mmCIF file of C-alpha atoms and ligand atoms in Angstrom:
data_model
loop_
_atom_site.group_PDB
_atom_site.id
_atom_site.type_symbol
_atom_site.label_atom_id
_atom_site.label_comp_id
_atom_site.label_asym_id
_atom_site.label_seq_id
_atom_site.Cartn_x
_atom_site.Cartn_y
_atom_site.Cartn_z
ATOM 1 C CA MET A 1 -0.471 6.224 26.770
ATOM 2 C CA SER A 2 -2.225 7.837 23.766
ATOM 3 C CA LYS A 3 -2.234 5.671 20.661
ATOM 4 C CA ILE A 4 -1.802 7.300 17.225
ATOM 5 C CA LEU A 5 -2.797 5.221 14.232
ATOM 6 C CA VAL A 6 -1.194 6.114 10.892
ATOM 7 C CA ALA A 7 -3.420 4.493 8.276
ATOM 8 C CA THR A 8 -2.237 5.005 4.707
ATOM 9 C CA GLN A 9 -3.334 2.885 1.774
ATOM 10 C CA LYS A 10 -0.741 4.866 -0.173
ATOM 11 C CA PRO A 11 2.151 4.836 2.323
ATOM 12 C CA PHE A 12 4.294 7.811 3.308
ATOM 13 C CA ALA A 13 7.978 7.773 2.343
ATOM 14 C CA PRO A 14 9.892 5.780 5.026
ATOM 15 C CA LEU A 15 11.663 8.913 6.270
ATOM 16 C CA ALA A 16 8.296 10.577 6.911
ATOM 17 C CA VAL A 17 7.230 7.620 9.080
ATOM 18 C CA GLU A 18 10.533 7.857 10.961
ATOM 19 C CA LYS A 19 9.902 11.566 11.661
ATOM 20 C CA ILE A 20 6.341 10.864 12.842
ATOM 21 C CA ARG A 21 7.717 8.142 15.113
ATOM 22 C CA GLU A 22 10.271 10.553 16.616
ATOM 23 C CA ILE A 23 7.499 13.048 17.453
ATOM 24 C CA CYS A 24 5.372 10.275 19.009
ATOM 25 C CA ASP A 25 8.298 8.925 21.050
ATOM 26 C CA LYS A 26 9.125 12.398 22.358
ATOM 27 C CA ALA A 27 5.512 12.926 23.434
ATOM 28 C CA SER A 28 5.298 9.368 24.851
ATOM 29 C CA PHE A 29 2.558 8.419 22.387
ATOM 30 C CA GLU A 30 2.380 4.934 20.886
ATOM 31 C CA LEU A 31 2.539 4.820 17.067
ATOM 32 C CA VAL A 32 0.679 2.084 15.195
ATOM 33 C CA LEU A 33 1.229 1.776 11.447
ATOM 34 C CA LEU A 34 -1.322 0.375 9.008
ATOM 35 C CA GLU A 35 -0.053 0.643 5.430
ATOM 36 C CA LYS A 36 -1.400 -0.620 2.085
ATOM 37 C CA TYR A 37 -4.419 -2.133 3.817
ATOM 38 C CA PRO A 38 -6.710 -3.785 1.284
ATOM 39 C CA ASP A 39 -10.093 -3.129 2.847
ATOM 40 C CA LYS A 40 -12.077 -0.702 5.014
ATOM 41 C CA SER A 41 -12.598 -3.517 7.517
ATOM 42 C CA ASP A 42 -8.821 -3.430 8.265
ATOM 43 C CA LEU A 43 -9.085 0.257 9.137
ATOM 44 C CA ILE A 44 -12.189 -0.361 11.250
ATOM 45 C CA ARG A 45 -10.322 -3.024 13.233
ATOM 46 C CA ALA A 46 -7.182 -0.919 13.646
ATOM 47 C CA VAL A 47 -8.916 2.306 14.714
ATOM 48 C CA ALA A 48 -10.408 0.719 17.826
ATOM 49 C CA GLY A 49 -8.408 1.947 20.810
ATOM 50 C CA ALA A 50 -6.678 4.812 18.947
ATOM 51 C CA GLN A 51 -7.054 8.388 20.255
ATOM 52 C CA ALA A 52 -5.717 9.922 17.053
ATOM 53 C CA LEU A 53 -5.677 8.983 13.400
ATOM 54 C CA ILE A 54 -3.403 10.238 10.613
ATOM 55 C CA ILE A 55 -4.561 9.534 7.057
ATOM 56 C CA ARG A 56 -3.942 10.633 3.464
ATOM 57 C CA SER A 57 -6.709 10.080 0.870
ATOM 58 C CA ASP A 58 -7.990 7.164 2.944
ATOM 59 C CA LYS A 59 -11.769 7.145 3.219
ATOM 60 C CA VAL A 60 -12.913 7.880 6.758
ATOM 61 C CA ASP A 61 -16.673 7.495 6.819
ATOM 62 C CA ARG A 62 -19.205 7.166 9.619
ATOM 63 C CA ASP A 63 -18.442 3.420 10.093
ATOM 64 C CA VAL A 64 -14.758 4.134 10.658
ATOM 65 C CA LEU A 65 -15.423 7.076 12.968
ATOM 66 C CA GLU A 66 -17.948 5.139 15.043
ATOM 67 C CA ALA A 67 -15.546 2.185 15.330
ATOM 68 C CA GLY A 68 -13.002 4.605 16.798
ATOM 69 C CA THR A 69 -14.712 4.820 20.157
ATOM 70 C CA ASP A 70 -11.639 6.496 21.758
ATOM 71 C CA LEU A 71 -10.950 8.734 18.785
ATOM 72 C CA LYS A 72 -10.499 12.442 19.577
ATOM 73 C CA ILE A 73 -8.844 13.689 16.411
ATOM 74 C CA VAL A 74 -8.327 12.786 12.740
ATOM 75 C CA VAL A 75 -5.645 14.616 10.780
ATOM 76 C CA ARG A 76 -5.678 14.408 7.021
ATOM 77 C CA ALA A 77 -1.974 14.811 6.163
ATOM 78 C CA GLY A 78 -2.621 16.948 3.112
ATOM 79 C CA ALA A 79 -4.972 19.614 1.837
ATOM 80 C CA GLY A 80 -8.245 18.081 0.609
ATOM 81 C CA TYR A 81 -10.494 16.524 3.247
ATOM 82 C CA ASP A 82 -13.351 15.441 0.996
ATOM 83 C CA ASN A 83 -12.483 11.857 2.039
ATOM 84 C CA VAL A 84 -13.612 12.462 5.636
ATOM 85 C CA ASP A 85 -17.264 12.532 6.712
ATOM 86 C CA LEU A 86 -17.126 15.803 8.659
ATOM 87 C CA LYS A 87 -20.717 15.586 9.867
ATOM 88 C CA ALA A 88 -20.163 12.108 11.304
ATOM 89 C CA ALA A 89 -16.971 13.343 12.976
ATOM 90 C CA THR A 90 -18.790 16.303 14.549
ATOM 91 C CA ASP A 91 -21.673 14.039 15.632
ATOM 92 C CA ASN A 92 -19.127 11.851 17.421
ATOM 93 C CA GLY A 93 -17.215 14.763 18.987
ATOM 94 C CA ILE A 94 -14.126 14.131 16.856
ATOM 95 C CA VAL A 95 -11.973 17.023 15.639
ATOM 96 C CA VAL A 96 -10.832 16.878 12.013
ATOM 97 C CA MET A 97 -7.831 18.847 10.738
ATOM 98 C CA ASN A 98 -5.825 19.086 7.541
ATOM 99 C CA THR A 99 -2.245 20.285 7.078
ATOM 100 C CA PRO A 100 -2.644 23.119 4.568
ATOM 101 C CA GLY A 101 0.348 24.092 2.460
ATOM 102 C CA GLN A 102 2.566 21.192 3.472
ATOM 103 C CA ASN A 103 2.433 19.310 0.167
ATOM 104 C CA SER A 104 1.587 22.201 -2.181
ATOM 105 C CA ASN A 105 4.999 22.603 -3.771
ATOM 106 C CA ALA A 106 5.017 18.927 -4.786
ATOM 107 C CA VAL A 107 1.591 19.311 -6.423
ATOM 108 C CA ALA A 108 2.694 22.501 -8.188
ATOM 109 C CA GLU A 109 5.837 20.844 -9.560
ATOM 110 C CA LEU A 110 3.695 18.043 -10.986
ATOM 111 C CA ALA A 111 1.360 20.602 -12.612
ATOM 112 C CA MET A 112 4.317 22.338 -14.272
ATOM 113 C CA GLY A 113 5.776 18.974 -15.310
ATOM 114 C CA MET A 114 2.501 18.099 -16.997
ATOM 115 C CA MET A 115 2.508 21.456 -18.833
ATOM 116 C CA VAL A 116 6.022 20.811 -20.175
ATOM 117 C CA TYR A 117 5.039 17.246 -21.099
ATOM 118 C CA SER A 118 2.040 18.521 -23.075
ATOM 119 C CA ALA A 119 3.935 21.378 -24.757
ATOM 120 C CA ARG A 120 6.522 18.821 -25.963
ATOM 121 C CA ASN A 121 3.807 16.553 -27.377
ATOM 122 C CA MET A 122 4.136 13.942 -24.640
ATOM 123 C CA PHE A 123 7.817 13.491 -25.612
ATOM 124 C CA ASN A 124 6.753 11.621 -28.758
ATOM 125 C CA GLY A 125 9.658 12.896 -30.852
ATOM 126 C CA SER A 126 7.705 15.512 -32.834
ATOM 127 C CA SER A 127 8.375 19.252 -32.717
ATOM 128 C CA GLY A 128 6.560 20.859 -29.777
ATOM 129 C CA THR A 129 6.240 24.340 -28.293
ATOM 130 C CA GLU A 130 7.627 26.266 -25.309
ATOM 131 C CA LEU A 131 5.931 27.624 -22.211
ATOM 132 C CA PHE A 132 7.946 30.855 -22.463
ATOM 133 C CA GLY A 133 5.639 33.841 -22.942
ATOM 134 C CA LYS A 134 2.432 31.754 -22.867
ATOM 135 C CA LYS A 135 -0.596 32.721 -20.795
ATOM 136 C CA LEU A 136 -1.318 30.610 -17.723
ATOM 137 C CA GLY A 137 -4.549 30.908 -15.721
ATOM 138 C CA ILE A 138 -4.572 29.887 -12.071
ATOM 139 C CA HIS A 139 -8.041 28.556 -11.270
ATOM 140 C CA GLY A 140 -7.880 28.326 -7.493
ATOM 141 C CA TYR A 141 -5.292 30.751 -6.130
ATOM 142 C CA GLY A 142 -4.515 29.035 -2.832
ATOM 143 C CA ASN A 143 -1.354 27.284 -1.639
ATOM 144 C CA VAL A 144 -0.873 25.187 -4.805
ATOM 145 C CA GLY A 145 -1.796 28.108 -7.072
ATOM 146 C CA LYS A 146 0.845 30.276 -5.410
ATOM 147 C CA HIS A 147 3.576 27.698 -5.987
ATOM 148 C CA VAL A 148 2.486 27.151 -9.610
ATOM 149 C CA THR A 149 2.686 30.934 -10.099
ATOM 150 C CA ARG A 150 6.196 31.133 -8.656
ATOM 151 C CA ILE A 151 7.506 28.324 -10.868
ATOM 152 C CA ALA A 152 5.638 29.496 -13.993
ATOM 153 C CA LYS A 153 7.164 32.943 -13.651
ATOM 154 C CA GLY A 154 10.555 31.232 -13.830
ATOM 155 C CA PHE A 155 9.432 29.968 -17.259
ATOM 156 C CA ASP A 156 8.506 33.583 -18.134
ATOM 157 C CA MET A 157 4.833 32.702 -18.491
ATOM 158 C CA GLU A 158 2.233 35.456 -18.069
ATOM 159 C CA VAL A 159 0.181 34.410 -15.068
ATOM 160 C CA PHE A 160 -3.474 35.407 -14.566
ATOM 161 C CA THR A 161 -6.070 34.659 -11.930
ATOM 162 C CA PHE A 162 -9.563 35.517 -10.790
ATOM 163 C CA HIS A 163 -10.067 35.603 -7.033
ATOM 164 C CA PRO A 164 -13.480 36.599 -5.673
ATOM 165 C CA ARG A 165 -12.110 37.631 -2.265
ATOM 166 C CA LYS A 166 -8.798 39.288 -3.183
ATOM 167 C CA SER A 167 -8.382 42.829 -4.435
ATOM 168 C CA ASP A 168 -6.684 43.510 -7.760
ATOM 169 C CA ASP A 169 -3.892 45.238 -5.845
ATOM 170 C CA GLU A 170 -3.153 42.128 -3.791
ATOM 171 C CA ILE A 171 -3.042 39.966 -6.928
ATOM 172 C CA ILE A 172 -0.805 42.425 -8.783
ATOM 173 C CA LYS A 173 1.495 42.596 -5.748
ATOM 174 C CA ASP A 174 1.874 38.797 -5.985
ATOM 175 C CA GLY A 175 2.968 39.199 -9.621
ATOM 176 C CA LEU A 176 -0.219 38.003 -11.353
ATOM 177 C CA ILE A 177 -2.635 39.774 -13.649
ATOM 178 C CA PRO A 178 -6.170 39.963 -12.168
ATOM 179 C CA LEU A 179 -9.207 39.140 -14.330
ATOM 180 C CA GLY A 180 -12.885 39.782 -13.681
ATOM 181 C CA SER A 181 -14.319 36.252 -13.785
ATOM 182 C CA ILE A 182 -13.554 32.561 -14.208
ATOM 183 C CA LYS A 183 -15.034 32.794 -17.695
ATOM 184 C CA GLU A 184 -12.545 35.535 -18.606
ATOM 185 C CA LEU A 185 -9.721 33.414 -17.183
ATOM 186 C CA TYR A 186 -10.543 30.512 -19.512
ATOM 187 C CA GLU A 187 -11.096 32.850 -22.496
ATOM 188 C CA THR A 188 -7.682 34.455 -21.940
ATOM 189 C CA CYS A 189 -5.333 31.611 -21.073
ATOM 190 C CA GLN A 190 -3.972 28.800 -23.238
ATOM 191 C CA TYR A 191 -2.962 26.902 -20.088
ATOM 192 C CA ILE A 192 -5.132 26.529 -17.007
ATOM 193 C CA SER A 193 -3.866 25.042 -13.757
ATOM 194 C CA LEU A 194 -6.906 23.796 -11.850
ATOM 195 C CA ASN A 195 -6.385 23.806 -8.072
ATOM 196 C CA ILE A 196 -9.838 24.220 -6.533
ATOM 197 C CA PRO A 197 -11.090 22.120 -3.606
ATOM 198 C CA ALA A 198 -13.856 19.534 -4.153
ATOM 199 C CA ARG A 199 -16.431 21.523 -2.168
ATOM 200 C CA GLU A 200 -20.114 21.152 -2.996
ATOM 201 C CA GLU A 201 -20.161 24.410 -5.006
ATOM 202 C CA ASN A 202 -17.213 23.285 -7.154
ATOM 203 C CA LEU A 203 -18.493 19.858 -8.195
ATOM 204 C CA LYS A 204 -18.691 19.569 -12.013
ATOM 205 C CA LEU A 205 -17.797 23.273 -12.201
ATOM 206 C CA VAL A 206 -15.480 22.991 -15.199
ATOM 207 C CA GLY A 207 -17.313 21.854 -18.309
ATOM 208 C CA TYR A 208 -17.930 22.538 -21.974
ATOM 209 C CA ASN A 209 -18.654 26.275 -21.769
ATOM 210 C CA LEU A 210 -15.381 27.121 -20.047
ATOM 211 C CA LEU A 211 -13.224 24.618 -21.931
ATOM 212 C CA SER A 212 -14.523 25.452 -25.393
ATOM 213 C CA SER A 213 -13.825 29.147 -24.778
ATOM 214 C CA MET A 214 -10.060 28.609 -24.305
ATOM 215 C CA PRO A 215 -7.668 30.013 -26.936
ATOM 216 C CA GLU A 216 -5.981 27.861 -29.601
ATOM 217 C CA GLY A 217 -4.005 25.002 -28.018
ATOM 218 C CA GLY A 218 -6.153 25.142 -24.844
ATOM 219 C CA THR A 219 -4.698 22.831 -22.192
ATOM 220 C CA LEU A 220 -6.300 22.031 -18.867
ATOM 221 C CA VAL A 221 -3.989 20.672 -16.169
ATOM 222 C CA ASN A 222 -6.019 19.265 -13.314
ATOM 223 C CA THR A 223 -4.178 18.489 -10.094
ATOM 224 C CA ALA A 224 -7.401 18.928 -8.087
ATOM 225 C CA ARG A 225 -10.108 16.242 -7.823
ATOM 226 C CA LYS A 226 -11.781 14.601 -10.800
ATOM 227 C CA GLU A 227 -15.163 15.523 -9.267
ATOM 228 C CA VAL A 228 -14.672 19.212 -10.144
ATOM 229 C CA ILE A 229 -14.829 18.321 -13.850
ATOM 230 C CA ASP A 230 -18.078 17.886 -15.742
ATOM 231 C CA GLU A 231 -16.782 14.921 -17.748
ATOM 232 C CA GLU A 232 -19.587 15.018 -20.310
ATOM 233 C CA GLY A 233 -18.594 18.613 -21.097
ATOM 234 C CA LEU A 234 -14.919 17.639 -21.147
ATOM 235 C CA MET A 235 -15.589 14.912 -23.707
ATOM 236 C CA MET A 236 -17.593 17.375 -25.817
ATOM 237 C CA ALA A 237 -14.675 19.828 -25.773
ATOM 238 C CA MET A 238 -12.270 17.024 -26.792
ATOM 239 C CA GLU A 239 -14.650 16.073 -29.628
ATOM 240 C CA LYS A 240 -15.309 19.571 -30.976
ATOM 241 C CA ARG A 241 -11.721 20.861 -30.744
ATOM 242 C CA ASN A 242 -8.838 18.719 -31.865
ATOM 243 C CA ASP A 243 -6.352 21.249 -30.422
ATOM 244 C CA PHE A 244 -7.699 20.859 -26.865
ATOM 245 C CA ARG A 245 -5.790 18.763 -24.306
ATOM 246 C CA TYR A 246 -6.536 17.423 -20.845
ATOM 247 C CA LEU A 247 -3.908 16.309 -18.327
ATOM 248 C CA SER A 248 -4.947 15.117 -14.934
ATOM 249 C CA ASP A 249 -3.446 13.832 -11.693
ATOM 250 C CA ILE A 250 -5.792 10.849 -11.478
ATOM 251 C CA GLU A 251 -7.750 8.892 -14.046
ATOM 252 C CA PRO A 252 -11.181 10.296 -14.937
ATOM 253 C CA GLU A 253 -14.280 8.117 -15.189
ATOM 254 C CA CYS A 254 -14.257 8.715 -18.962
ATOM 255 C CA LYS A 255 -10.769 7.220 -19.378
ATOM 256 C CA PRO A 256 -11.872 4.283 -21.597
ATOM 257 C CA ASP A 257 -13.629 6.646 -24.047
ATOM 258 C CA MET A 258 -10.780 9.133 -23.947
ATOM 259 C CA THR A 259 -8.114 6.515 -24.717
ATOM 260 C CA GLU A 260 -10.176 5.097 -27.540
ATOM 261 C CA LYS A 261 -10.860 8.423 -29.257
ATOM 262 C CA TYR A 262 -8.259 11.076 -28.430
ATOM 263 C CA ALA A 263 -4.796 9.524 -28.452
ATOM 264 C CA GLY A 264 -1.985 12.038 -27.938
ATOM 265 C CA ARG A 265 -4.219 14.707 -26.336
ATOM 266 C CA TYR A 266 -4.476 13.470 -22.768
ATOM 267 C CA PHE A 267 -2.371 12.207 -19.888
ATOM 268 C CA PHE A 268 -3.465 10.703 -16.564
ATOM 269 C CA THR A 269 -1.406 9.540 -13.610
ATOM 270 C CA PRO A 270 -2.408 5.989 -12.653
ATOM 271 C CA LYS A 271 -3.042 7.090 -9.061
ATOM 272 C CA LYS A 272 -2.918 10.467 -7.364
ATOM 273 C CA MET A 273 0.751 11.493 -7.559
ATOM 274 C CA GLY A 274 0.787 15.231 -6.799
ATOM 275 C CA ALA A 275 1.831 14.912 -3.167
ATOM 276 C CA GLN A 276 3.803 11.713 -3.692
ATOM 277 C CA THR A 277 7.292 13.046 -2.890
ATOM 278 C CA ALA A 278 9.500 12.338 0.109
ATOM 279 C CA GLU A 279 9.549 16.053 0.941
ATOM 280 C CA ALA A 280 5.755 16.454 0.850
ATOM 281 C CA ASN A 281 5.284 13.286 2.915
ATOM 282 C CA ILE A 282 7.801 14.488 5.497
ATOM 283 C CA ASN A 283 6.300 18.006 5.707
ATOM 284 C CA ALA A 284 2.689 16.792 5.939
ATOM 285 C CA GLY A 285 3.537 13.849 8.241
ATOM 286 C CA ILE A 286 5.483 16.025 10.686
ATOM 287 C CA ALA A 287 2.741 18.675 10.676
ATOM 288 C CA ALA A 288 0.051 16.048 11.299
ATOM 289 C CA ALA A 289 1.935 14.481 14.218
ATOM 290 C CA ASN A 290 2.713 17.869 15.767
ATOM 291 C CA GLN A 291 -0.920 18.997 15.398
ATOM 292 C CA ILE A 292 -2.054 15.844 17.220
ATOM 293 C CA VAL A 293 0.418 16.364 20.078
ATOM 294 C CA GLY A 294 -0.636 20.046 20.297
ATOM 295 C CA PHE A 295 -4.307 19.115 20.387
ATOM 296 C CA ILE A 296 -4.097 16.235 22.865
ATOM 297 C CA ASN A 297 -1.653 17.972 25.214
ATOM 298 C CA ASN A 298 -2.792 21.607 24.920
ATOM 299 C CA GLY A 299 -6.175 21.605 23.168
ATOM 300 C CA ASP A 300 -4.718 23.527 20.206
ATOM 301 C CA ALA A 301 -7.365 23.243 17.475
ATOM 302 C CA THR A 302 -5.684 25.384 14.802
ATOM 303 C CA PHE A 303 -6.459 23.871 11.372
ATOM 304 C CA GLN A 304 -9.695 22.284 12.558
ATOM 305 C CA VAL A 305 -12.023 21.959 9.548
ATOM 306 C CA ASN A 306 -15.220 20.749 11.262
ATOM 307 C CA LYS A 307 -16.813 23.026 13.793
HETATM 308 C C1 LIG B 401 -4.163 16.579 -1.005
HETATM 309 O O1 LIG B 401 -5.381 16.786 -0.947
HETATM 310 O O2 LIG B 401 -3.380 16.968 -0.125
HETATM 311 C C2 LIG B 401 -3.582 15.893 -2.216
HETATM 312 O O3 LIG B 401 -4.582 15.504 -3.088
HETATM 313 C C3 LIG B 401 -2.681 14.737 -1.864
HETATM 314 O O4 LIG B 401 -3.345 13.569 -1.516
HETATM 315 P P1 LIG B 401 -2.525 12.268 -1.051
HETATM 316 O O5 LIG B 401 -1.933 12.517 0.269
HETATM 317 O O6 LIG B 401 -3.540 11.187 -1.022
HETATM 318 O O7 LIG B 401 -1.474 12.005 -2.087
#
C-alpha cells in the first residue's frame, strides 16, 4: 500500500484534510498526517517509508529528500516551489509538482484587502481615499494577477500590466492596458500588486529605482516572496518619500527598522496568509492528492516542475 505523508507546519483547514483522506481511501493509499511539527528532524523521521509527500511552504531540502528513500513524488500544494531543492529531487529521481492556480483567488482577495486597508489609512479613523478610478499595475500577470485584475475591475480601477511574452492584443482582450516595460508600469500606477515568483532572475528585483518612480501615494502590495524585494532600496524609498507605503504578506527582514521609523505606512501579516483560506486549502489539497494518485497509478506527470 502506497503511503502519502502530508507534512504541513501550517496545517490545512480540517475539511481539506478530510478531502485528501477521501481521495487516499478511494485509491487504497495510506494517509499519514504530520502537522505543526517543530523541527526538520520530525519531517526527516516521518518521510521514511512514504512514496509521496504533500507540503505547503515546508522546507524540503536534500536531507529530507535523501531520508525519503521510497519517495517518488513531492507535491507542493500551492504555487511557489522555492522551498523545494529541485536539483536534489532530480538527483534522487523524485518528481516535484505544484498545483498552479488552486489558491490564487485567496491570494488575490488578500491583495485587494490590503489595498483597501491602505487606502483607508489602516482603519485608523482618519479620512482616507477610494480605489475607484485609481491606476493599478499588475507586476506578474499569472494566476494571481488575473484574479487581482478581475476583482480590481469590480472596484472600477484602471488595470495595467507589462508582460514580456504576451501580445498587446491578448492583454487588451483580458481587459488590461498593456505597457512597454516594468519601469513604465511603476511610473504609471499608484498601486502595484506584486505577484512574481521567487526565481533567480527575480531576486531583489524591486528596489529604489522602481519604487521611487511611482506616482504620488505610491503603494506596493506584495503577496509574492520577500526575496523579490531589495529591502535596502525599499527602506530608501520609505525614507525619501513620506507618501510611499508598503504592505506585504509576510514580515520583511527590515521589519524592526520599518516599525521604528515609518509608523502608519506599512502593514505585514505575521505569517504568510495569502493562501490561508478553507477554500484554497481544499482546492490545493484535492489537486495535490489527485496528482499523486494520477502519477503513481498512471505515470501522469502534468505539473512536474523539475525535469
Ligand atoms: C504559494 O506559493 O502557493 C503561496 O505562497 C501559499 O503558500 P502556503 O501554502 O504556505 O500558504
